[in-house]
Amino acid sequence: RKRAETSKKPTDPETVHSDVLAKVEFNSGGNRGQVTALLAYQGLAWNLREHLMERMIATQNLWREKDPKFVYYLSAEFLMGRSLLNTIQNLELYEPYAQALKMLGYNLETLAEKERDASLGNGGLGRLAACFLDAMATMNLPGWGYGIRYKYGMFKQIIKDGEQMEVPDVWLTDGNPWEVRRPDVVFPVSFGGKLKKTVTGSHELVEWIPDEQVIAMAYDVPIPGFNTQNTGNLRLWESLPVNEFDLDAFNKGDILSAYNEKGRAEAITSVLYPNDSTPEGKALRLKQQYFFVSASLQDVLARFKKVHGNQFDLLPEKACFQLNDTHPTIGIAEMVHLLVDKEGLDWEAAWGITTKVFAFTNHTIMPEALEKWPVKVMREFLPRHMEIIETIDTQWQAFLEEKLSEMPKAEKQAAIDRMAIVHPNQWNKEEMLVNMAHLAVVGSHTVNGVAQIHSDIIKSTIFKDFHGVFPLKFQNKTNGVTPRRWLVFSNTDLATLITEALGTQEWMTNCKLLEGLKPFAEDAEFRKKWSAVKRKNKERLGAKIRELTGDDVDTSSMFDIQIKRIHEYKRQFLNVLSVIRRYNTIKAMTPEERKSVVPRVCVIAGKAASSYERAKDIIRLVGAVGDTINTDPEVRDLLRLYFLPDYNVSLAEVIIPAADLSQHISTAGTEASGTSNMKFQMNGSLILGTMDGANIEIAEEIAAIQGPDAKVGDGLFIFGVDAKDVPKLRKERKEFKTDPRWDEIMDMIKKGTFGNDKFEALVDSVNDMTVGNDWFLLANDFATYLDVQDEVDAMWKNQDEWVRRSILYTASSGKFSSDRTISQYAEEIWDVQPLAVA
Ligand code: 26V
């Protein structure tokens, strides 16, 4: 591709080579005679950062000049992964940089491995935020991300004796060339203390006198767009002590408490919280949330005031804040606090502005993930905000009294109680809780789910009453993923083949053009090329498996993949049960019969929350079953099972392009959307899944491309109960007659067939109705899951048809580009328009 030449920085290989050497010397203190891979990576990154800054400044200058409406994506998580190749390719510098590196004796791909992932997120929600930033920059939309610069990101997973161990993610030790520290951008953030009230006439003035203060310092991470000069910004906040340390205590010889303030302040942004439900450390999490949201809102208001002074009624024309789940919801109270207490607006004006600038996305209906903060904790750390929330709640309930005045009294009161923002803990009526999702719905102009089924479910479950009151507030925005990272850069051979076939690379920013691949599915020559690319990607994953496990795998086997956080609702356990079944079947066969078995390499990867015992059991079971199968000489040529450690963005980039089959088998109604399903579809991996989350829309797109006669589900391997039947089936699970093959496998596990463990708690969680209830209905879906697995084998034997489908998957994946998602947010929620640097 030809690069738009507006940069002042030269990009010819010779200049890049000498500049990288200069960076090695002057930035990293290295020796230009001994450039190690790490130094070369750093020199390169420092060089690229200058390109990024140049473009970011040009973009920000234009935006400052034109003053368009901005979207601010508030998120506690941004799972960015690595930046080197993404930057080089977005800046269209691949060729000269690859050459420059050759002069240094390195290859770009090898150097790229030196970069540590920025793992500032748990999973789907954090990676979605990263894909959204990519799409916003690529589509020239004025917008920034705002989040937290965690010193330690998602823990590193180590498997020791089959068991998950968590090791801190020290990702910043070698420095981070992709961020720019901004000591000039700092805001105070306060906690605790008391309220002082002065009444003058009818007006009550509230002053918050906090007893703790920290400083939020900005770090800017430039976000390059693809095929555009525009470069967005992800602003991450670090917390610092107001005084580096307490000189007074130090002078008195009390050295330890002199460092106290520093330690307490820095603790706020020290570590990303894993998705677990332990109450421990909850207060710090609330402090984290308030910390980054307060700094972000202060920052936005400061910029707004520079241009518009105190004309705050203009704010809704200039700014929109998207709340990525409830984590930043305290921002609603903070906006009221800033407008009323700091800017002197009256309540009605402040509340009117607030509800016009916030929009809320829900990402899960798992009850344990819906945030509810004890009033006691909230009052201790944020007394003014607690009071603001109580006022919002009072007015909200008064509004409901009016709105529901036609209802019989008792019914009305029950509805109001169900919609209250502050309500008693259902398990302990003494304790009052702030329901953050309710606050988010009341304080936002729009609420959206992340796939059609999920958006429908929230309207009839967790937000049913709210939907009755505000039917128009609720929208759907089906998730999407960036085709740049997940196809163009991580599967370059496939991207090249697609471009060759379509005769243009325009599909990279207009994914609907992938539909043009449809006729190629019928072209035997093309199918051959398509399979060759897949095979090469499988070789690359094979090498990774060897590196991680020491084993060689046959890359002509079917690669069957399930990668995602380990959770009971995602049902990795069900996957293992079918692998055990396959093992039993092969063991029972004669050597002659075994010749007809389709060889499979099954891969499972993902992290378990550190306190989630059942999830950790599943990891141990995968390891133990894998050990048995992979060392069994009768079976190992036909079946393998591997648990790959430390699943992260970079590992996903190797795994996804190599998948023949991928599994998305959550109990219907539990997975809000899923986003890896979209990545697998783009990369031509066939999907085995339930009718859940975005699987449904993926199935619709795959049906549509096959023509008017195809039904939803054709071309995929779909199984399992219907979402609408789940509540009833849960009630009847006690009476459910389990399949004999299920009973046999459960007996095997309980007997200790796999490793020296009987996995009692795990087995009980799906069998003993007094313990676990099989809440996710593994037993109900077991038989149809095995049936559909047989269909997979049968289809694999017809490689022509398999590859044909693979091509149709990619061809129909255009809808799931994050560009589509973001343009819907921009038009239907944010009302922001593109503004491109010429
Ligand atoms: C889950 C859990 C599970 C139990 C313990 C506490 C806890 C806390 C948080 C979460 C998940 C947070 C929300 C989340 O990551 N949702 C995911 O969002 C993706 C992007 O929209 C979506 O594709 C996934 O289906 C959804 O699970």
mmCIF file of C-alpha atoms and ligand atoms in Angstrom, residues 124-125 128 275-277 325 327 363-364 366 368-369 450 479 567 569-570 671-675, ligand 1:
data_model
loop_
_atom_site.group_PDB
_atom_site.id
_atom_site.type_symbol
_atom_site.label_atom_id
_atom_site.label_comp_id
_atom_site.label_asym_id
_atom_site.label_seq_id
_atom_site.Cartn_x
_atom_site.Cartn_y
_atom_site.Cartn_z
ATOM 1 C CA GLY A 124 -14.475 -9.968 26.496
ATOM 2 C CA LEU A 125 -15.419 -6.597 27.963
ATOM 3 C CA LEU A 128 -14.185 -5.083 23.160
ATOM 4 C CA ASN A 275 -13.698 -11.096 37.744
ATOM 5 C CA ASP A 276 -14.397 -12.860 40.970
ATOM 6 C CA SER A 277 -17.026 -12.500 43.581
ATOM 7 C CA ASP A 325 -20.756 -1.807 32.192
ATOM 8 C CA HIS A 327 -17.833 0.004 36.603
ATOM 9 C CA HIS A 363 -22.460 -6.860 29.398
ATOM 10 C CA THR A 364 -23.783 -9.644 31.570
ATOM 11 C CA MET A 366 -24.778 -13.099 35.817
ATOM 12 C CA GLU A 368 -22.813 -12.163 40.915
ATOM 13 C CA ALA A 369 -21.409 -9.670 38.405
ATOM 14 C CA VAL A 450 -24.394 -6.409 23.273
ATOM 15 C CA ASN A 479 -20.642 -6.409 19.374
ATOM 16 C CA HIS A 567 -16.563 -20.392 33.875
ATOM 17 C CA TYR A 569 -21.698 -21.101 32.272
ATOM 18 C CA LYS A 570 -19.249 -21.402 29.372
ATOM 19 C CA GLU A 671 -23.385 -15.557 27.234
ATOM 20 C CA ALA A 672 -24.293 -11.943 26.525
ATOM 21 C CA SER A 673 -22.576 -11.958 23.142
ATOM 22 C CA GLY A 674 -19.162 -13.529 22.911
ATOM 23 C CA THR A 675 -16.654 -11.904 20.584
HETATM 24 C C1 26V B 1 -18.341 -11.954 35.207
HETATM 25 C C2 26V B 1 -18.343 -12.403 36.472
HETATM 26 C C3 26V B 1 -18.707 -13.787 36.660
HETATM 27 C C4 26V B 1 -18.826 -14.229 38.060
HETATM 28 C C5 26V B 1 -18.031 -13.476 39.060
HETATM 29 C C6 26V B 1 -18.039 -11.996 38.913
HETATM 30 C C7 26V B 1 -18.004 -11.546 37.523
HETATM 31 C C8 26V B 1 -17.647 -10.260 37.217
HETATM 32 C C9 26V B 1 -17.637 -9.836 35.920
HETATM 33 C C10 26V B 1 -17.977 -10.680 34.922
HETATM 34 C C11 26V B 1 -17.979 -10.286 33.514
HETATM 35 C C12 26V B 1 -18.082 -8.829 33.290
HETATM 36 C C13 26V B 1 -18.743 -8.500 32.056
HETATM 37 C C14 26V B 1 -18.144 -9.129 30.831
HETATM 38 O O1 26V B 1 -16.949 -9.234 30.643
HETATM 39 N N1 26V B 1 -19.015 -9.497 29.936
HETATM 40 C C15 26V B 1 -18.662 -10.006 28.630
HETATM 41 O O2 26V B 1 -18.702 -8.898 27.740
HETATM 42 C C16 26V B 1 -18.370 -9.254 26.417
HETATM 43 C C17 26V B 1 -18.344 -7.979 25.597
HETATM 44 O O3 26V B 1 -19.621 -7.434 25.542
HETATM 45 C C18 26V B 1 -19.373 -10.271 25.887
HETATM 46 O O4 26V B 1 -19.003 -10.654 24.590
HETATM 47 C C19 26V B 1 -19.416 -11.506 26.785
HETATM 48 O O5 26V B 1 -20.433 -12.389 26.357
HETATM 49 C C20 26V B 1 -19.655 -11.082 28.215
HETATM 50 O O6 26V B 1 -19.543 -12.178 29.097
#
